[in-house]
Structures are given as C-alpha cells and as structure tokens.
Coordinates of C-alpha atoms in Angstrom, one line a residue:
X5 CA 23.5 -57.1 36.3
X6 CA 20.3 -59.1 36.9
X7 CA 18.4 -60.2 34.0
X8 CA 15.4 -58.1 35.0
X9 CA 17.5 -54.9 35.0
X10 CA 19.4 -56.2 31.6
X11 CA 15.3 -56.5 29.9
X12 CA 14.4 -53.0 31.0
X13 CA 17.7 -51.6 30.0
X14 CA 17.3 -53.2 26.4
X15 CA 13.3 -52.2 26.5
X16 CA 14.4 -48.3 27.8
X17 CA 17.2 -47.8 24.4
X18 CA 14.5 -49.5 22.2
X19 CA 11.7 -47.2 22.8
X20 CA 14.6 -44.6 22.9
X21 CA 15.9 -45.3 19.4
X22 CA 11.8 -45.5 18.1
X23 CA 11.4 -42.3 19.2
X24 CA 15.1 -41.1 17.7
X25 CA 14.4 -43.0 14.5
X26 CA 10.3 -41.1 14.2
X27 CA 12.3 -38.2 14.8
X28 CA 15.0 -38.3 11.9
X29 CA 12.0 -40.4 9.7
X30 CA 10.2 -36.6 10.1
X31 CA 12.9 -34.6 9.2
X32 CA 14.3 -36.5 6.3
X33 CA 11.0 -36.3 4.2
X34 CA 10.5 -34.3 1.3
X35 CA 9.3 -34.4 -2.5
X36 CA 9.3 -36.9 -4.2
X37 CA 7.9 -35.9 -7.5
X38 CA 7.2 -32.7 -8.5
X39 CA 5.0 -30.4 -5.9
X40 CA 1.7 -28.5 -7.3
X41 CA 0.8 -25.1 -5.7
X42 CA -3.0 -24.9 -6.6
X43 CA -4.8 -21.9 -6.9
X44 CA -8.4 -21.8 -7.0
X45 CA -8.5 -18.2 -9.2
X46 CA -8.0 -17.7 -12.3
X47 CA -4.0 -16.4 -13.4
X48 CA -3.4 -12.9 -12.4
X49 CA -5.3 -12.2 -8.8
X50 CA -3.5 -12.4 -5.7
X51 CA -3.8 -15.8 -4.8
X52 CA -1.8 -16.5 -8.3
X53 CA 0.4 -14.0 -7.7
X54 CA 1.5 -15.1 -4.6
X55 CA 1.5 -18.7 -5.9
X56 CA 3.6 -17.6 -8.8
X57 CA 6.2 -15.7 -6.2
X58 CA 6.4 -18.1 -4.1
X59 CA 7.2 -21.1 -6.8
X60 CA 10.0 -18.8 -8.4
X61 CA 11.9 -18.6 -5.0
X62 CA 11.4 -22.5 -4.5
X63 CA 13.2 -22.8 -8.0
X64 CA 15.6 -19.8 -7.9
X65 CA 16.7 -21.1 -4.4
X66 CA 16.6 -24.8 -5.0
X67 CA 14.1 -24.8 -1.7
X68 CA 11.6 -27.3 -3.1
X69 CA 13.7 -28.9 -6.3
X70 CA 10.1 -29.0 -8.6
X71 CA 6.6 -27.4 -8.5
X72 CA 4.6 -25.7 -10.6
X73 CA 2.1 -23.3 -10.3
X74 CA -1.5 -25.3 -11.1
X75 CA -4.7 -22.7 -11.7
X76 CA -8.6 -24.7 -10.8
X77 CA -11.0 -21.8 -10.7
X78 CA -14.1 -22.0 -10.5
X79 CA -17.2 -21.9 -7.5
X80 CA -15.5 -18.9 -5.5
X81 CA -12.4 -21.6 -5.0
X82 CA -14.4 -24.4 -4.2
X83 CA -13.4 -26.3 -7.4
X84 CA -9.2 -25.7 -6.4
X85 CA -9.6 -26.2 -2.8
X86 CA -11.6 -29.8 -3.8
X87 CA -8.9 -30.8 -6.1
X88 CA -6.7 -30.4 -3.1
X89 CA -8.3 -33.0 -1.1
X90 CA -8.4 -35.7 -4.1
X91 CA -4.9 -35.9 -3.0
X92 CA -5.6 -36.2 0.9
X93 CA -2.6 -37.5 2.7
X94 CA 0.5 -36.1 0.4
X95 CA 2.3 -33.5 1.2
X96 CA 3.0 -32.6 -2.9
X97 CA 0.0 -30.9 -2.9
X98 CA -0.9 -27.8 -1.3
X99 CA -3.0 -24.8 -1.9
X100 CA -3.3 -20.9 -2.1
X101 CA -6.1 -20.0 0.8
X102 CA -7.6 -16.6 2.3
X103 CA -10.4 -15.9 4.6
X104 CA -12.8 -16.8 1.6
X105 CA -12.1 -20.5 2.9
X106 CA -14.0 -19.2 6.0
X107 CA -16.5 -17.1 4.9
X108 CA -17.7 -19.3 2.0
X109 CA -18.7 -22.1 4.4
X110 CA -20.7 -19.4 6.9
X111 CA -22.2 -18.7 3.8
X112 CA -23.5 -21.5 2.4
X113 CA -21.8 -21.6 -0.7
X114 CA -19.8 -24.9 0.1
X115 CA -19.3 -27.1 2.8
X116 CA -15.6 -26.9 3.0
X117 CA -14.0 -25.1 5.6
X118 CA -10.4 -25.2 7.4
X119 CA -10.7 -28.1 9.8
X120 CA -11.2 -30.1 6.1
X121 CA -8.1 -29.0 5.1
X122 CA -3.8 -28.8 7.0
X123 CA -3.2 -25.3 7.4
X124 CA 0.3 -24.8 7.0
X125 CA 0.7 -21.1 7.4
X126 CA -0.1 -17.3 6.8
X127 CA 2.5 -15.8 4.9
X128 CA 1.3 -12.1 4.6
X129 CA -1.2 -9.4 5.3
X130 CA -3.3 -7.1 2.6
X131 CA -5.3 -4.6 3.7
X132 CA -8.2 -2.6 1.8
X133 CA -8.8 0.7 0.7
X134 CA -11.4 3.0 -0.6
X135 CA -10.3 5.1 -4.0
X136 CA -12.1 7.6 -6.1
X137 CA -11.1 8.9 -9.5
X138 CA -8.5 11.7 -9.8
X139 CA -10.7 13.6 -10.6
X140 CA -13.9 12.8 -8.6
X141 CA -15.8 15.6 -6.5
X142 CA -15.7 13.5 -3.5
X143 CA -12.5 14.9 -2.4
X144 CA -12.2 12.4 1.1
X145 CA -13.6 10.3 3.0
X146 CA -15.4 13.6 5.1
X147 CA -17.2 14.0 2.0
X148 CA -17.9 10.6 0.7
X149 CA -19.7 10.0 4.4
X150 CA -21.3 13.4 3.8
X151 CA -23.0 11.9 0.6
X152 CA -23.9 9.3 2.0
X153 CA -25.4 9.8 5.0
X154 CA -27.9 12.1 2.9
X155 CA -28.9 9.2 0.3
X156 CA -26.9 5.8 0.6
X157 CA -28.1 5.3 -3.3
X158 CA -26.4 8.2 -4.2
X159 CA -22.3 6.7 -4.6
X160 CA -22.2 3.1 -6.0
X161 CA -19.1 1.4 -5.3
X162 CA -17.6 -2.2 -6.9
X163 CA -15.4 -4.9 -5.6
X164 CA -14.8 -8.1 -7.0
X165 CA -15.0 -11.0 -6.7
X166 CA -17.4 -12.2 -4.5
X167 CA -20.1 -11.3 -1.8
X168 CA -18.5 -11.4 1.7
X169 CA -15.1 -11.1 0.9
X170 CA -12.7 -9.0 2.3
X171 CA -13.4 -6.1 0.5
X172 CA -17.0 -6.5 1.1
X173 CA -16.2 -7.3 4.4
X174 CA -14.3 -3.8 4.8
X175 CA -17.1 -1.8 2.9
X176 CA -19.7 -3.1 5.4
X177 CA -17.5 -1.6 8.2
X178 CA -17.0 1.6 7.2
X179 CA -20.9 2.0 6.7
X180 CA -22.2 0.4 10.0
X181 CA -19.6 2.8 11.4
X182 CA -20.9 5.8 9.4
X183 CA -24.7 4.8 10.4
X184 CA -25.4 3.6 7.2
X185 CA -26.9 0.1 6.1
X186 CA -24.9 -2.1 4.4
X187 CA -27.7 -3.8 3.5
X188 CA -28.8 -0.4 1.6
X189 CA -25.6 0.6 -0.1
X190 CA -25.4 0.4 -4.2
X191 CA -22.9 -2.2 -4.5
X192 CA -21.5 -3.9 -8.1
X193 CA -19.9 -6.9 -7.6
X194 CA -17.3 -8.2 -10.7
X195 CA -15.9 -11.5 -11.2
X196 CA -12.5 -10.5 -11.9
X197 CA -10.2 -7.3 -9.8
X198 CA -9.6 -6.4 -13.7
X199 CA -12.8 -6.0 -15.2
X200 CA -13.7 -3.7 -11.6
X201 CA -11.2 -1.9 -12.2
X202 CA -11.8 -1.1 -16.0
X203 CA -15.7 0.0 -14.8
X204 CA -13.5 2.4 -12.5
X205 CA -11.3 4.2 -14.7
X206 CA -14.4 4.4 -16.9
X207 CA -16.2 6.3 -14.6
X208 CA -18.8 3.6 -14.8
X209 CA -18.9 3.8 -10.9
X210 CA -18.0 6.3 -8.1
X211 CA -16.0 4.3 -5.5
X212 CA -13.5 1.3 -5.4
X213 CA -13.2 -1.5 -3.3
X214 CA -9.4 -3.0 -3.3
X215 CA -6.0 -3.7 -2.0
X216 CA -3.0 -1.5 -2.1
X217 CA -1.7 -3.1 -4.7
X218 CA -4.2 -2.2 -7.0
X219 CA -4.2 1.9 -6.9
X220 CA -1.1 3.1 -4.9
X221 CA 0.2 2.7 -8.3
X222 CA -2.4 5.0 -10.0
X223 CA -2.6 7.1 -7.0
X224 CA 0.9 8.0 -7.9
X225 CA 0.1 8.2 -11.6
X226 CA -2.4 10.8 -10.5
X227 CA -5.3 8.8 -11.5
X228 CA -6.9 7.8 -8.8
X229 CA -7.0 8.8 -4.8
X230 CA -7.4 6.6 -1.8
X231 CA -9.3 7.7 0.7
X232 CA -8.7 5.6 3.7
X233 CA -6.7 2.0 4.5
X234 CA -8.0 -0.6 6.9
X235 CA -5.1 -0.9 9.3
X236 CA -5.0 0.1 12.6
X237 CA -2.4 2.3 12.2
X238 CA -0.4 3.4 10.0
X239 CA 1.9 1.1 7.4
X240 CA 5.8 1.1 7.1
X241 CA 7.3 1.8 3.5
X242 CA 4.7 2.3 0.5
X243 CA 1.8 2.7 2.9
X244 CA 3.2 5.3 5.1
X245 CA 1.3 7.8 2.6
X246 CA -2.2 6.4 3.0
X247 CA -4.1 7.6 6.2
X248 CA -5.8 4.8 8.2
X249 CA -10.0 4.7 8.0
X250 CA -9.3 4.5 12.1
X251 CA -7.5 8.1 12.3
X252 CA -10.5 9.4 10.6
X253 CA -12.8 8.4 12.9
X254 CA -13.7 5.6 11.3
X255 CA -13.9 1.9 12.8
X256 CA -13.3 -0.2 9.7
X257 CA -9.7 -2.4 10.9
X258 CA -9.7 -5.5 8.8
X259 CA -7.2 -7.4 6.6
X260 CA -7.1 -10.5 4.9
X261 CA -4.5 -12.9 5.4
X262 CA -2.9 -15.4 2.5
X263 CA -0.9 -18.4 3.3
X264 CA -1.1 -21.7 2.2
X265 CA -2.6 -25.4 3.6
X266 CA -2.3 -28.7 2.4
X267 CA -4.9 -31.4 1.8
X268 CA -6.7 -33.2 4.8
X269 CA -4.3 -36.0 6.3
X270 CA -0.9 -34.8 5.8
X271 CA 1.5 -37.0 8.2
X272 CA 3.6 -34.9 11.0
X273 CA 6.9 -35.6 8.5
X274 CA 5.2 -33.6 5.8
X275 CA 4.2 -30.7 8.0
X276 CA 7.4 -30.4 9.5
X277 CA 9.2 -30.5 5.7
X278 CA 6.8 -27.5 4.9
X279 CA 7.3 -25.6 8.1
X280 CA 11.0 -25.7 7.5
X281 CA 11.1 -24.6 3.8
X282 CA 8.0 -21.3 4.7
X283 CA 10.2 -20.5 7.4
X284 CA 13.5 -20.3 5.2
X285 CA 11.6 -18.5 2.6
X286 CA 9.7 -16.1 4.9
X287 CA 12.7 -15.1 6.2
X288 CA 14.5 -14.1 3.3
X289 CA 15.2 -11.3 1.0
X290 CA 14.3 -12.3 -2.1
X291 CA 10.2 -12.7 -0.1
X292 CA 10.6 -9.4 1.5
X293 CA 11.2 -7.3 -1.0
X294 CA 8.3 -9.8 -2.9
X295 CA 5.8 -8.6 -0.3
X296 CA 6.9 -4.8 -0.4
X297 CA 6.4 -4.7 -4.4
X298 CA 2.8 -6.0 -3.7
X299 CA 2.2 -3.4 -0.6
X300 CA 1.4 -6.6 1.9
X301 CA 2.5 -6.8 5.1
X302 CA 4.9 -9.6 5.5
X303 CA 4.2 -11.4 9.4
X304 CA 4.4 -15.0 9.2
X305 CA 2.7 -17.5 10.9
X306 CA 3.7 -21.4 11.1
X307 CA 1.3 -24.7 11.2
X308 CA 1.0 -24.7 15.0
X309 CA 0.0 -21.3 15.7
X310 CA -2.0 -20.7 12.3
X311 CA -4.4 -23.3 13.7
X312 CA -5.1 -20.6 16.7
X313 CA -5.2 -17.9 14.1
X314 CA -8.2 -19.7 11.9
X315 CA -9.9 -20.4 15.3
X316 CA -10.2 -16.4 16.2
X317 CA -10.8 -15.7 12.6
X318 CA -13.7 -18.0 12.3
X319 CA -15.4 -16.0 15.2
X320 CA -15.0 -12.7 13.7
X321 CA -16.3 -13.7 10.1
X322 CA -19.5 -15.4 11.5
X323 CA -19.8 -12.1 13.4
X324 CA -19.5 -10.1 10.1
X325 CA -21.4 -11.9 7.7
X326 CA -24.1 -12.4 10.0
X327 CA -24.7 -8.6 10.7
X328 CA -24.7 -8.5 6.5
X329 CA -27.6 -10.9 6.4
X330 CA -25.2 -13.3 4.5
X331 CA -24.7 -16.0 7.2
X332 CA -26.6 -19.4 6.8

C-alpha cells in the first residue's frame, strides 16, 4: 500500500467517523435541567390546555423527565412568545403557538413572526362554530343568513380574544359568503373565552363565536345549538353530529392549528430530541383520547414539514386579514 493511498484511506474513515460521531452527538441530546412549556395566555384557554396535557404525558410517561407548565400573558402572546427568544439557542424552552403568531405580525401588533422563532410541530386541529341559545328564534343557519341579509346590525355576535383570530377569521367567511360585510357586522370582542361565554348564556348577545369544545358540551345539555362547523366535511367521533357551514352552502372552511416551536437558534441535536419525543407522544393513546375529550382533530406534523405548513398559512392569512381591512 503506497503512502498516498494509506493518507486518503486514514482522511476517508476520519471524515467517516466526524460524520458518525455528529450523528450519535444529535441523537444523544436531551434536557438537562428542567424544560418550560410557555404559554402566552392566561391558565385555562386552549393554548394552556394543551400545554397542561401535553406536560402530564411528559411526566406520566417519563418522555421528558422535568417541565413545567410556565403562563406569560399579555400583548395577544407577544409578551410569552418574547420570553421564548430570551433563551434563543436552548432547546429547554419551547412555546404554545397558533396562527395568532401569523396574523399578529400582518397586523401590526408586533413584529414577531415564525421565521423568528423553530417551529417544531402542529400537533392538532380546532375548528369553529357558530351557536345560538337553546332557546333562540334563530333556529339555523337558513335563518340566521335570513336576518341578516335584511339588516347586518340586527344579530351581534362575540368571540374572544382578539381581532383576526380564528374565530374572527371564520365569522368574516361565512359573511363575505352570505354577501354581507364583515366590515358591517356587530361584533363584541372579549378578552377571555369565559367572560364571552358568560355574556352568551346571559343573553347579552345573539350569536357565538368558538371551538367545539366550548358548546358541544352545552349543546348536549340543551343549552345551546350550533349552527354550522368550519370543516370541509364532516368530523369523526364527537363531531359527526355537527353539520359543516360547507354542506349548507356556505364557503367558510378554516381551522386553527396548535403545536409548539422553540426559540430562534436551536441546534439540529435539539430539534431532532423534540421531533422524537412529539412523535412518541402523538402517536399514543393517552394523546388521542386527549385530543377527542377537547373535540380537536389530532394530524400531526413534524419540524421539516411544519416549515411548509407556516409558508402556505402565511399566504392565506395575509389574504384574510387583508380583505378585513386589518392587514398593515
């Protein structure tokens, strides 16, 4: 063996065993302290929910070995989502997020967006639905159109928590769709899903804005009744009762998506230790039966293709909250 072919051989298994040793370096991260899931609401809205669900399988299955749930609300997120990037670079941190992360910065209301963040992953689906009181005379969604094609001002509806959400979002399609002005409709807009629906069951307004979640419950308790659900067709399980906005000839398919990112900077290592441990958990039954209890749709996405999925949903927001007049 010449000395030449001796050096490249010796060169070749060096860069080999870099590349092996990066390799096992990424999969042998994790924790090293105790891991914060930060949620920029206030305790008892979905984003917490889901926080709080998701730390009690990482304990009850010894996935992550410590977190705790950490609530910074405040500025429609901003303040939790800004914490999150004081820790840029370290992969105990990561964060609640929705489509709010994209529509607050086509708004104007912050300058964060997703490409300042690591999206890690989608975890689940909610969609939205319209609901009256039991005992409402608008008796569907035929009639609620009916009233308001005749006087927009003459139904107000409520949603919380913020302008351009995905309620919002959802209440804007159903009246472009109708011919009516979303611009023109009598919307009430409430900081918290609780004190909306409070103003509700008070009769203090005629329609409600909300997920599933929120009145299947009281549709059962005969207290309420939905009127229509923003998926494109109709949903498996708990959902199978609710008819779609779309088989009532109504073109208002939207859902918000919840997952959870990390801060800006997070090494390939730490990605891949979180990809692992959302996959295990996604996958298993203590989550599924999670996400029925809670009416979402369970359809997982990892870091590579949520990436893709922000791109898309980026586009469709600006599209949105620009034909609501609330794009900057």
């Amino acid at each position: 063996m010449t000395v030449v072919r001796a050096l490249c051989i010796l060169g070749a298994s060096c860069a080999l065993l870099a590349i092996v040793s990066k390799q096992v370096s990424a999969q042998q991260w994790k924790p090293g302290k105790p891991v914060e899931l930060v949620v920029g609401s206030s305790p008892g809205g979905a984003p917490d929910v889901m926080a709080r669900l998701v730390q009690r399988i990482f304990q009850s299955s010894g996935l992550v070995p410590s977190s705790a749930v950490v609530n910074k609300p405040g500025a429609a997120n901003t303040i939790g989502w800004a914490y999150l990037n004081q820790h840029a670079g370290d992969g105990h941190y990561i964060a609640t997020y929705s489509p709010a992360l994209i529509g607050n910065r086509i708004m104007g209301t912050t300058q964060l967006t997703y490409t300042d963040f690591t999206p890690l992953n989608i975890l689940a689906r909610e969609f939205v639905v319209l609901s009256v009181k039991a005992d409402s005379p608008i008796a569907s969604l035929k009639d609620l159109t009916a009233r308001l094609k005749k006087d927009s001002q003459s139904v107000s509806f409520a949603f919380a928590t913020a302008r351009g959400n995905h309620n919002h979002v959802v209440l804007s399609m159903y009246l472009k769709s109708i011919g009516v002005d979303p611009k023109a409709a009598k919307a009430v807009i409430y900081s918290g899903g609780g004190e909306a629906l409070t103003a509700f069951l008070g009769g203090h307004i005629d329609v409600y804005v909300a997920p599933p979640r929120s009145m299947v419950p009281l549709q059962r308790d005969g207290k309420a009744r939905i009127l229509g659900v923003s998926s494109a067709q109709r949903q498996p399980g708990a959902l199978s009762e609710l008819a779609t906005f779309k088989e009532q000839g109504v073109d208002a398919i939207f859902f918000t998506w919840r997952g959870f990112m990390g801060p800006k900077g997070l090494k390939p290592a730490e990605i891949a230790y979180w990809d692992a441990v959302f996959e295990k958990l996604a996958q298993g039954e203590e989550w599924k039966k999670d996400t029925e209890s809670q009416f979402w749709n369970a359809d997982y996405l990892l870091s590579a293709k949520t990436k893709e999925h922000l791109d898309r949903e980026n586009d469709v927001m600006k599209s949105i909250l620009t034909d609501l007049g609330l794009a900057k």
